[in-house]
């Protein structure tokens, strides 16, 4: 089942169910006005939403060609972003002389959740000098998760899978990171691909709490990376359990994978500029690739192994804010 | 004007206006159902709420003696906590050999905002071994703040002042801090004193974006600290501008001062156990004071110079969660 949020001018938009190919939709207001409301009562909402998905599979629904879509959750009560790809972490540790995290502990920060940009919204940022960068990620959305769940229990709380661009300002990131307090200025609002899908949509590509698909990233129309999501050191269920160790998680908690990265990044590319610059620093002594300029575009999409539409594409432009 | 949120069983409660002494209230549903809604439309809500406050000043209103109060915002879209008291920061730097933050840059992390506990709610935490600690703080709540405001502009966006207990788990904090990613497990939900007040209520005690009042903290009924809020290195307007450097802030953003601390902490005490333990480590070579046990209570209150009620008191117990 594929869910999306129609931009109807309200802060949370209107929940819609989308056909598997993303071309048709049915409004879901009889079930829940918003995706947050559906997640708040998922046990009853899910079967009713699946009934709408069945009708779409039977050919019903309106054309989605003129449907204005917001992020699946245009705002959320909680956004926690991991950094679960070791090849990315190891590269950063090599470059900055930082220590690896303690074994068995995922890296995670709490980020801005009061705004998630749509997949096609312009991204207003104040200064090019801040080092504007994208981060292609996979993510999940939970229902309510009680404090203290095990990773095995956590798996059942993963209700939706999403694709995220975690906008980052690299000139500010190390300054904030050095304080130990995490990022505020370095992490403005993220963007999210239009369709949030239930894990079953991924078929075999959803295994061990991981998305076993490549994330294709294009910067200004040129392929930048095709890293695979399946090599996360920790699965999303581990990240959920980590987050819920000392707190319960509200329904609608979004958890990110961190920038998708593979150890053969020299061949397949990267999901953020910082990683490519890091490789250049290692290989050539200094970074050659500059960060983004106002007017630059980034496109990110993961498709099914047969080429079918999955989350839809993020395709957006950075502008002076 | 004093605002509070009645716990009516809904996630956001019901907005009420409270008399200056906190003994009477009037429901505010004709103006806004929730404090979040009032902040979303503050320009029109404020005068209507002040009209209710005037009626309370004239003797109207119901007795608040049986009014069940939630936190002013039982959940918020954004919670950013500073660490703006240098005496606390310097002590921690001395103890842990960490560097001071870059000059002119406030310390700030993004914390859990999907739940704020009421002032009298039991605080469920999983393990005493996590090093359960309180942190007495002042805080503010903003309306919508555009990206890039100056500190001077930011001052006008501070609509309410609050008093916060930022619960902290000290065994986890340094592990998370060392990663640079900030705190997730070490910072469970905060508690907030019942009354959110407009800055004018503080009179002369609100100057330079700071609360010039002592915060009295009692642990298990014994006075633990009386640190003054006025010596913040950065005022709340500076913290708002720092937070809004690369993002706009949603209405209802809560920003905290960090644990209230004064350089004469040996005389006046501290607002968290970690600080007292730090002083003991410096003075006696090792910490003598243990962290909290299940069943322990903490009480925090700041009163007006004439002894009048201000935010009301936080008074709560830690329990096994």
XYZ file of C-alpha atoms in Angstrom:
642
model
C 0.000 0.000 0.000
C 1.209 3.450 -1.001
C 0.113 6.512 0.967
C 0.621 10.180 0.186
C -0.478 13.563 1.473
C -2.327 16.008 -0.726
C -1.266 19.609 -0.205
C -4.625 21.234 0.569
C -3.217 24.313 2.230
C -3.469 22.959 5.784
C -0.360 22.216 7.866
C -0.889 18.440 7.736
C -2.529 18.119 4.313
C -5.025 15.395 3.404
C -4.310 11.670 3.350
C -4.691 9.849 0.031
C -4.041 6.272 -1.070
C -2.111 5.945 -4.325
C -2.104 3.154 -6.897
C 0.979 0.944 -7.139
C 2.237 2.850 -10.188
C 1.507 6.222 -8.584
C -0.815 7.362 -11.385
C -4.165 7.224 -9.579
C -5.422 8.045 -6.097
C -8.411 7.862 -3.779
C -9.005 10.299 -0.937
C -8.898 8.686 2.495
C -10.897 11.204 4.526
C -13.450 8.528 5.427
C -10.632 6.689 7.210
C -8.392 9.480 8.497
C -7.977 13.099 7.498
C -4.197 13.009 7.790
C -1.400 10.464 7.783
C -0.661 11.412 11.408
C -4.256 10.557 12.340
C -3.964 7.228 10.498
C -0.765 6.393 12.381
C -2.379 7.388 15.692
C -4.988 4.694 15.089
C -3.128 2.390 12.724
C -4.755 -0.858 13.843
C -8.137 0.311 12.599
C -6.916 2.634 9.851
C -4.705 0.131 8.072
C -7.389 -2.362 6.938
C -9.649 0.495 5.799
C -6.795 2.069 3.839
C -5.928 -1.315 2.317
C -9.523 -1.590 1.155
C -8.999 1.668 -0.745
C -5.741 0.302 -2.141
C -7.656 -2.765 -3.346
C -10.126 -0.528 -5.151
C -7.223 1.283 -6.805
C -5.771 -2.085 -7.825
C -9.162 -2.804 -9.408
C -8.874 0.263 -11.592
C -10.746 2.870 -9.558
C -9.428 6.291 -8.582
C -8.755 9.713 -10.024
C -5.744 10.628 -12.104
C -2.863 11.781 -9.927
C -1.321 13.854 -12.705
C -2.476 17.163 -11.215
C -2.315 16.086 -7.580
C -0.198 18.492 -5.521
C 1.651 16.379 -3.003
C 3.253 17.455 0.251
C 5.708 15.305 2.178
C 3.884 12.226 3.538
C 4.115 13.846 6.990
C 4.472 17.599 6.304
C 5.416 17.910 9.965
C 6.084 15.261 12.579
C 6.433 15.185 16.348
C 9.766 13.399 16.134
C 12.573 12.966 13.584
C 15.570 10.905 14.583
C 18.314 10.368 12.058
C 20.805 7.539 12.253
C 24.154 7.156 10.559
C 24.060 3.460 9.949
C 26.360 2.981 6.964
C 29.839 2.102 8.222
C 31.649 2.964 4.980
C 30.519 6.570 5.418
C 31.404 6.638 9.105
C 34.832 5.099 8.537
C 35.649 7.622 5.835
C 34.696 10.523 8.125
C 36.693 9.034 11.010
C 39.743 8.685 8.758
C 39.421 12.257 7.539
C 38.716 13.994 10.829
C 40.632 11.712 13.186
C 37.499 11.064 15.202
C 36.873 7.823 17.041
C 34.396 5.219 15.831
C 31.230 4.985 17.940
C 31.186 2.361 20.710
C 30.533 -1.116 19.269
C 26.859 -2.053 19.171
C 25.600 1.530 19.566
C 23.997 3.154 16.527
C 24.724 6.830 15.889
C 21.595 8.982 16.084
C 20.624 12.630 16.455
C 17.294 14.381 16.941
C 16.515 16.785 14.116
C 14.065 19.429 12.962
C 10.636 17.837 12.596
C 8.226 20.761 12.392
C 8.642 20.940 8.634
C 9.324 18.377 5.935
C 9.535 19.815 2.448
C 7.739 18.174 -0.443
C 9.764 16.279 -3.012
C 9.580 19.125 -5.515
C 9.643 22.194 -3.259
C 12.417 24.720 -3.717
C 14.801 24.620 -0.770
C 15.439 28.105 0.660
C 18.788 28.420 2.414
C 20.538 31.575 3.561
C 24.120 31.286 2.292
C 26.116 29.238 -0.220
C 29.119 29.640 2.105
C 27.407 27.344 4.618
C 28.365 24.416 2.371
C 25.023 23.246 1.013
C 24.839 19.482 0.647
C 22.215 16.787 0.132
C 22.084 13.436 1.919
C 20.124 10.651 0.273
C 18.581 8.361 2.848
C 15.956 5.731 3.423
C 13.680 6.108 6.434
C 10.793 4.517 8.295
C 7.728 5.737 10.157
C 6.482 4.043 13.317
C 3.235 3.790 15.189
C 3.412 4.251 18.983
C 6.434 2.375 20.344
C 6.611 1.648 24.070
C 9.825 2.376 25.936
C 12.175 -0.590 26.138
C 11.159 -2.610 23.074
C 13.605 -5.148 21.692
C 14.761 -4.892 18.067
C 12.561 -7.908 17.278
C 9.513 -6.200 18.773
C 10.484 -2.941 17.093
C 10.217 -4.499 13.622
C 6.428 -4.747 13.975
C 6.227 -1.018 14.752
C 7.710 -0.081 11.376
C 4.552 0.787 9.468
C 5.864 2.763 6.516
C 9.086 3.146 4.541
C 10.110 6.485 3.029
C 12.936 8.129 1.095
C 14.510 11.308 2.480
C 16.873 14.089 1.497
C 18.513 15.268 4.730
C 19.722 18.757 3.767
C 23.003 19.581 5.464
C 25.211 22.647 5.832
C 28.778 21.362 5.920
C 30.572 24.518 7.014
C 28.481 24.512 10.193
C 28.388 20.768 10.875
C 31.886 20.256 12.340
C 31.559 23.357 14.551
C 28.360 22.023 16.071
C 29.573 18.433 16.172
C 32.650 19.414 18.169
C 30.446 20.708 20.995
C 28.929 17.247 21.412
C 25.448 18.815 21.332
C 24.629 17.638 17.796
C 23.304 19.803 15.000
C 20.860 22.677 14.961
C 22.111 25.188 12.392
C 23.739 22.494 10.224
C 20.487 20.578 9.703
C 17.627 22.571 8.184
C 14.372 20.907 7.111
C 14.556 17.619 5.198
C 12.641 16.753 2.029
C 10.713 13.515 1.575
C 9.715 11.578 -1.553
C 5.946 11.637 -2.179
C 4.933 8.047 -1.410
C 5.189 6.361 1.985
C 4.843 2.620 1.425
C 4.059 -0.290 3.691
C 7.029 -2.685 3.955
C 5.206 -5.427 1.982
C 5.342 -3.206 -1.135
C 9.117 -3.718 -1.192
C 8.735 -7.503 -1.362
C 12.124 -9.207 -1.069
C 13.803 -5.811 -1.035
C 12.635 -5.407 2.605
C 14.719 -7.824 4.638
C 16.308 -7.613 8.126
C 14.776 -4.165 8.593
C 16.708 -2.812 5.605
C 15.870 -1.520 2.123
C 17.844 -3.709 -0.305
C 17.682 -1.322 -3.246
C 20.016 1.246 -4.783
C 19.299 4.931 -4.269
C 20.051 6.797 -7.472
C 21.202 10.369 -6.927
C 21.605 12.947 -9.717
C 23.131 16.363 -9.134
C 22.323 18.921 -11.841
C 21.186 16.105 -14.088
C 24.358 14.040 -13.767
C 24.475 10.701 -11.954
C 26.252 11.106 -8.617
C 25.643 7.795 -6.879
C 23.842 4.455 -6.858
C 24.590 3.195 -3.359
C 22.699 0.200 -1.973
C 20.555 0.555 1.125
C 20.933 -3.018 2.310
C 24.349 -2.772 3.938
C 23.271 -0.749 6.972
C 25.312 -1.859 9.975
C 22.117 -1.605 12.027
C 18.661 -2.315 10.643
C 15.801 0.107 11.129
C 14.432 -2.167 13.863
C 17.726 -1.720 15.736
C 17.439 2.042 15.304
C 13.870 2.016 16.631
C 14.916 -0.008 19.681
C 17.887 2.308 20.264
C 15.624 5.359 20.134
C 13.063 3.761 22.449
C 15.560 2.756 25.124
C 14.624 5.567 27.521
C 11.516 7.077 25.871
C 8.374 5.879 24.201
C 8.123 6.951 20.560
C 4.998 8.766 19.444
C 3.096 7.477 16.429
C 4.513 9.221 13.400
C 8.121 9.081 14.555
C 10.371 9.169 11.483
C 13.777 7.486 11.701
C 16.415 7.872 9.006
C 19.227 5.594 7.886
C 21.825 8.298 7.432
C 23.391 8.937 4.051
C 23.338 5.723 2.002
C 26.917 4.609 1.460
C 28.764 1.527 0.262
C 32.424 0.629 0.721
C 32.966 0.607 -3.067
C 31.987 4.284 -3.213
C 34.761 4.996 -5.700
C 32.898 2.836 -8.227
C 29.227 3.401 -7.426
C 29.375 6.951 -6.141
C 27.919 8.601 -3.061
C 24.639 9.997 -1.729
C 26.166 13.253 -0.460
C 28.837 15.668 -1.625
C 30.704 15.495 1.686
C 31.503 11.833 1.036
C 32.812 12.502 -2.464
C 34.949 15.346 -1.117
C 36.270 13.007 1.557
C 37.287 10.462 -1.063
C 39.032 13.221 -3.025
C 40.882 14.338 0.097
C 42.117 10.788 0.632
C 42.973 10.124 -2.996
C 44.114 13.541 -4.219
C 45.101 15.382 -1.054
C 42.324 17.954 -1.269
C 38.667 18.148 -2.208
C 37.937 19.031 -5.817
C 34.134 18.972 -5.832
C 32.481 22.128 -4.508
C 29.222 22.166 -2.548
C 25.930 23.264 -4.118
C 25.181 26.685 -5.570
C 21.812 28.445 -5.603
C 19.964 27.132 -8.635
C 21.499 23.658 -8.390
C 19.132 20.697 -8.542
C 19.217 17.272 -6.954
C 17.151 14.225 -7.892
C 16.902 11.070 -5.818
C 14.943 7.948 -6.587
C 14.852 4.303 -5.625
C 12.924 2.017 -7.930
C 11.788 -1.567 -7.617
C 14.077 -4.228 -9.161
C 11.693 -4.380 -12.163
C 11.948 -0.605 -12.601
C 8.550 0.085 -11.072
C 7.798 3.267 -9.167
C 8.356 2.937 -5.417
C 8.583 6.134 -3.329
C 8.472 8.454 -6.316
C 11.323 10.886 -6.900
C 12.743 13.793 -4.934
C 13.608 16.448 -7.537
C 14.262 19.934 -6.264
C 16.256 23.121 -6.477
C 18.216 25.085 -3.897
C 17.378 28.787 -3.768
C 18.464 31.800 -1.733
C 16.174 31.893 1.335
C -1.008 37.139 31.769
C -0.716 33.550 32.961
C -1.771 30.682 30.711
C -2.141 27.010 31.506
C -3.423 23.840 29.888
C -6.182 21.802 31.447
C -5.673 18.068 31.147
C -8.934 17.042 29.481
C -7.706 13.712 28.164
C -6.767 15.016 24.714
C -3.138 15.151 23.552
C -3.007 18.965 23.637
C -5.413 19.656 26.505
C -7.562 22.803 26.781
C -6.230 26.338 27.111
C -7.160 28.273 30.266
C -6.197 31.708 31.582
C -5.177 31.753 35.227
C -5.369 34.568 37.800
C -2.120 36.205 38.892
C -2.063 34.166 42.109
C -2.931 30.949 40.292
C -6.074 30.291 42.357
C -8.750 30.984 39.725
C -9.153 30.317 36.013
C -11.339 30.965 32.992
C -11.575 28.596 30.039
C -10.292 30.107 26.802
C -12.079 27.921 24.260
C -13.799 30.973 22.770
C -10.324 32.256 21.830
C -8.362 29.083 21.128
C -8.858 25.473 22.100
C -5.185 24.891 22.820
C -2.092 26.906 23.637
C -0.595 25.763 20.331
C -3.592 27.226 18.498
C -3.240 30.486 20.421
C 0.444 30.706 19.477
C -0.387 29.925 15.838
C -2.542 33.061 15.776
C -0.994 35.051 18.618
C -1.676 38.512 17.183
C -5.420 37.979 17.459
C -5.410 35.536 20.380
C -3.326 37.662 22.747
C -5.736 40.597 23.199
C -8.678 38.213 23.619
C -6.776 36.207 26.224
C -5.759 39.425 28.012
C -9.440 40.356 28.191
C -10.011 37.089 30.063
C -7.050 37.910 32.318
C -8.646 41.279 33.050
C -11.865 39.558 34.081
C -9.864 37.291 36.387
C -8.162 40.385 37.854
C -11.662 41.732 38.505
C -12.511 38.695 40.615
C -14.224 36.419 38.078
C -13.292 32.813 37.407
C -13.648 29.349 38.881
C -11.510 27.970 41.665
C -8.409 26.264 40.286
C -8.039 24.027 43.320
C -9.304 20.944 41.508
C -8.014 21.884 38.069
C -5.885 19.107 36.591
C -3.088 20.799 34.696
C -0.886 19.379 31.966
C 2.316 21.024 30.816
C 1.493 24.352 29.094
C 2.346 22.631 25.789
C 1.843 18.900 26.460
C 3.649 18.337 23.167
C 5.448 20.772 20.892
C 6.791 20.684 17.363
C 10.214 21.861 18.479
C 12.256 21.872 21.704
C 15.731 23.346 21.589
C 17.763 23.460 24.757
C 20.670 25.797 25.300
C 23.458 25.628 27.836
C 23.853 29.317 28.483
C 25.339 29.434 31.993
C 29.119 29.667 31.718
C 29.816 28.592 35.304
C 28.234 25.230 34.493
C 30.034 24.946 31.169
C 33.418 25.857 32.663
C 33.029 23.288 35.409
C 32.219 20.564 32.891
C 35.148 21.595 30.669
C 37.508 21.465 33.648
C 36.245 18.035 34.652
C 36.135 16.376 31.260
C 38.978 18.220 29.539
C 36.646 19.350 26.782
C 37.116 22.600 24.926
C 34.892 25.635 25.497
C 32.493 26.373 22.635
C 33.650 28.907 20.020
C 33.264 32.473 21.332
C 29.912 34.031 20.470
C 28.209 30.709 19.682
C 25.584 29.464 22.140
C 25.464 25.745 22.847
C 22.180 24.164 21.781
C 20.722 20.738 21.074
C 17.393 19.582 19.684
C 15.471 17.435 22.155
C 12.391 15.263 22.542
C 9.312 17.449 22.029
C 6.466 14.991 21.509
C 5.829 14.825 25.241
C 6.208 17.288 28.089
C 5.232 15.905 31.460
C 3.052 17.914 33.802
C 4.616 19.481 36.877
C 3.278 16.771 39.168
C 3.407 13.695 36.935
C 5.470 10.734 38.043
C 8.537 10.344 35.838
C 8.915 6.781 34.550
C 12.507 5.840 33.744
C 13.909 2.402 33.033
C 17.014 2.088 35.196
C 18.603 3.818 38.200
C 21.992 2.831 36.750
C 21.446 5.334 33.935
C 22.277 8.110 36.427
C 18.930 9.861 36.868
C 19.323 13.611 37.267
C 17.168 16.742 37.144
C 18.114 20.013 35.461
C 16.291 23.141 36.600
C 15.906 25.597 33.752
C 14.035 28.631 32.563
C 12.610 28.594 29.054
C 10.648 30.618 26.536
C 8.022 29.919 23.893
C 7.977 31.730 20.549
C 5.443 32.503 17.898
C 6.534 31.932 14.275
C 10.085 33.215 13.809
C 11.382 33.811 10.276
C 14.805 32.487 9.317
C 17.596 34.985 9.812
C 16.175 37.239 12.548
C 18.586 39.330 14.589
C 18.667 38.965 18.379
C 16.897 42.336 18.633
C 14.107 41.152 16.335
C 14.011 37.816 18.143
C 13.112 39.463 21.456
C 9.653 40.374 20.121
C 9.014 36.725 19.222
C 9.362 35.616 22.852
C 5.707 35.356 23.830
C 5.817 33.250 26.981
C 8.279 32.351 29.721
C 8.262 28.925 31.377
C 10.140 26.862 33.959
C 11.427 23.427 32.965
C 12.934 20.289 34.464
C 15.142 18.772 31.760
C 15.421 15.155 32.924
C 18.845 13.724 32.140
C 20.506 10.325 32.284
C 24.118 10.969 33.186
C 25.573 7.523 32.533
C 24.437 7.805 28.913
C 25.180 11.496 28.314
C 28.977 11.358 27.852
C 28.714 8.308 25.565
C 26.315 10.142 23.269
C 28.117 13.474 23.580
C 31.395 11.920 22.457
C 29.837 10.954 19.123
C 29.103 14.632 18.397
C 25.509 13.690 17.518
C 23.991 15.075 20.740
C 21.628 13.230 23.030
C 18.803 10.828 22.325
C 18.861 8.209 25.085
C 20.307 10.631 27.670
C 17.427 13.092 27.367
C 13.959 11.651 28.021
C 10.872 13.891 28.227
C 11.118 17.144 30.203
C 8.608 18.393 32.772
C 7.221 21.927 32.771
C 5.778 24.082 35.576
C 2.037 24.697 35.170
C 1.900 28.392 34.252
C 3.345 29.930 31.074
C 3.517 33.686 31.616
C 3.895 36.638 29.281
C 7.194 38.467 29.885
C 5.435 41.515 31.375
C 4.345 39.389 34.345
C 7.988 39.244 35.426
C 8.239 43.050 35.585
C 11.828 44.128 36.253
C 12.840 40.482 36.578
C 12.630 40.210 32.754
C 15.569 42.169 31.377
C 17.960 41.598 28.455
C 16.035 38.467 27.520
C 16.835 36.870 30.875
C 14.891 35.822 33.984
C 16.495 37.683 36.894
C 15.147 35.436 39.627
C 16.495 32.538 41.659
C 15.313 29.010 40.884
C 14.850 27.121 44.131
C 15.455 23.390 43.830
C 14.647 20.851 46.557
C 15.638 17.196 46.324
C 13.715 14.872 48.659
C 12.515 17.916 50.585
C 15.987 19.382 51.174
C 17.159 22.615 49.532
C 19.660 21.821 46.787
C 20.136 25.159 45.018
C 19.012 28.743 44.606
C 20.880 29.774 41.460
C 19.967 33.033 39.714
C 18.691 32.995 36.145
C 20.004 36.412 35.175
C 23.636 35.536 34.492
C 23.046 33.646 31.254
C 25.985 34.303 28.916
C 23.443 34.576 26.087
C 19.933 35.935 26.522
C 16.930 34.021 25.227
C 16.754 36.433 22.270
C 20.296 35.367 21.342
C 19.245 31.725 21.594
C 16.214 32.340 19.368
C 18.372 34.083 16.742
C 20.939 31.270 16.919
C 18.222 28.664 16.377
C 16.692 30.639 13.500
C 19.946 31.122 11.610
C 19.205 28.465 8.990
C 15.566 27.561 9.703
C 12.345 29.343 10.518
C 10.945 28.410 13.934
C 7.363 27.200 14.134
C 4.998 28.868 16.579
C 5.228 26.979 19.836
C 8.981 26.450 19.676
C 10.287 26.038 23.235
C 13.860 27.092 23.963
C 15.572 26.329 27.272
C 18.363 28.089 29.133
C 20.222 24.987 30.194
C 20.694 24.162 33.866
C 20.667 27.393 35.910
C 24.113 27.879 37.399
C 26.103 30.630 39.123
C 29.845 30.866 39.677
C 29.345 30.876 43.477
C 27.744 27.455 43.263
C 29.579 26.306 46.373
C 27.511 28.800 48.386
C 24.149 28.876 46.620
C 24.010 25.321 45.326
C 23.152 23.872 41.932
C 20.165 23.047 39.739
C 21.376 19.546 38.844
C 23.181 16.733 40.620
C 25.862 16.507 37.928
C 27.078 19.979 38.847
C 27.279 19.175 42.544
C 29.176 15.976 41.750
C 31.538 18.001 39.584
C 32.262 20.387 42.444
C 32.918 17.403 44.720
C 35.307 15.927 42.168
C 37.232 19.197 42.077
C 37.207 19.770 45.824
C 37.369 16.249 47.216
C 38.831 14.202 44.369
C 35.687 12.143 43.787
C 31.911 12.599 43.716
C 30.124 11.937 46.983
C 26.526 12.657 45.988
C 24.747 9.808 44.208
C 22.181 10.273 41.441
C 18.440 9.809 42.053
C 16.742 6.605 43.174
C 13.232 5.454 42.269
C 10.889 7.156 44.733
C 13.011 10.299 45.001
C 11.257 13.631 44.586
C 12.361 16.947 43.162
C 10.676 20.324 43.588
C 11.553 23.429 41.596
C 10.030 26.860 41.896
C 10.861 30.449 41.030
C 8.783 33.091 42.806
C 8.431 36.808 42.274
C 10.651 39.052 44.440
C 7.637 39.686 46.703
C 7.087 35.941 47.123
C 4.164 35.826 44.706
C 3.402 32.772 42.597
C 4.975 32.915 39.140
C 5.191 29.682 37.113
C 3.885 27.491 39.922
C 6.003 24.601 41.159
C 7.358 21.455 39.586
C 7.021 18.755 42.245
C 7.374 15.176 41.105
C 8.657 11.685 41.767
C 10.860 9.366 39.752
C 9.451 5.863 39.315
C 10.498 2.658 37.570
C 9.135 2.887 33.998
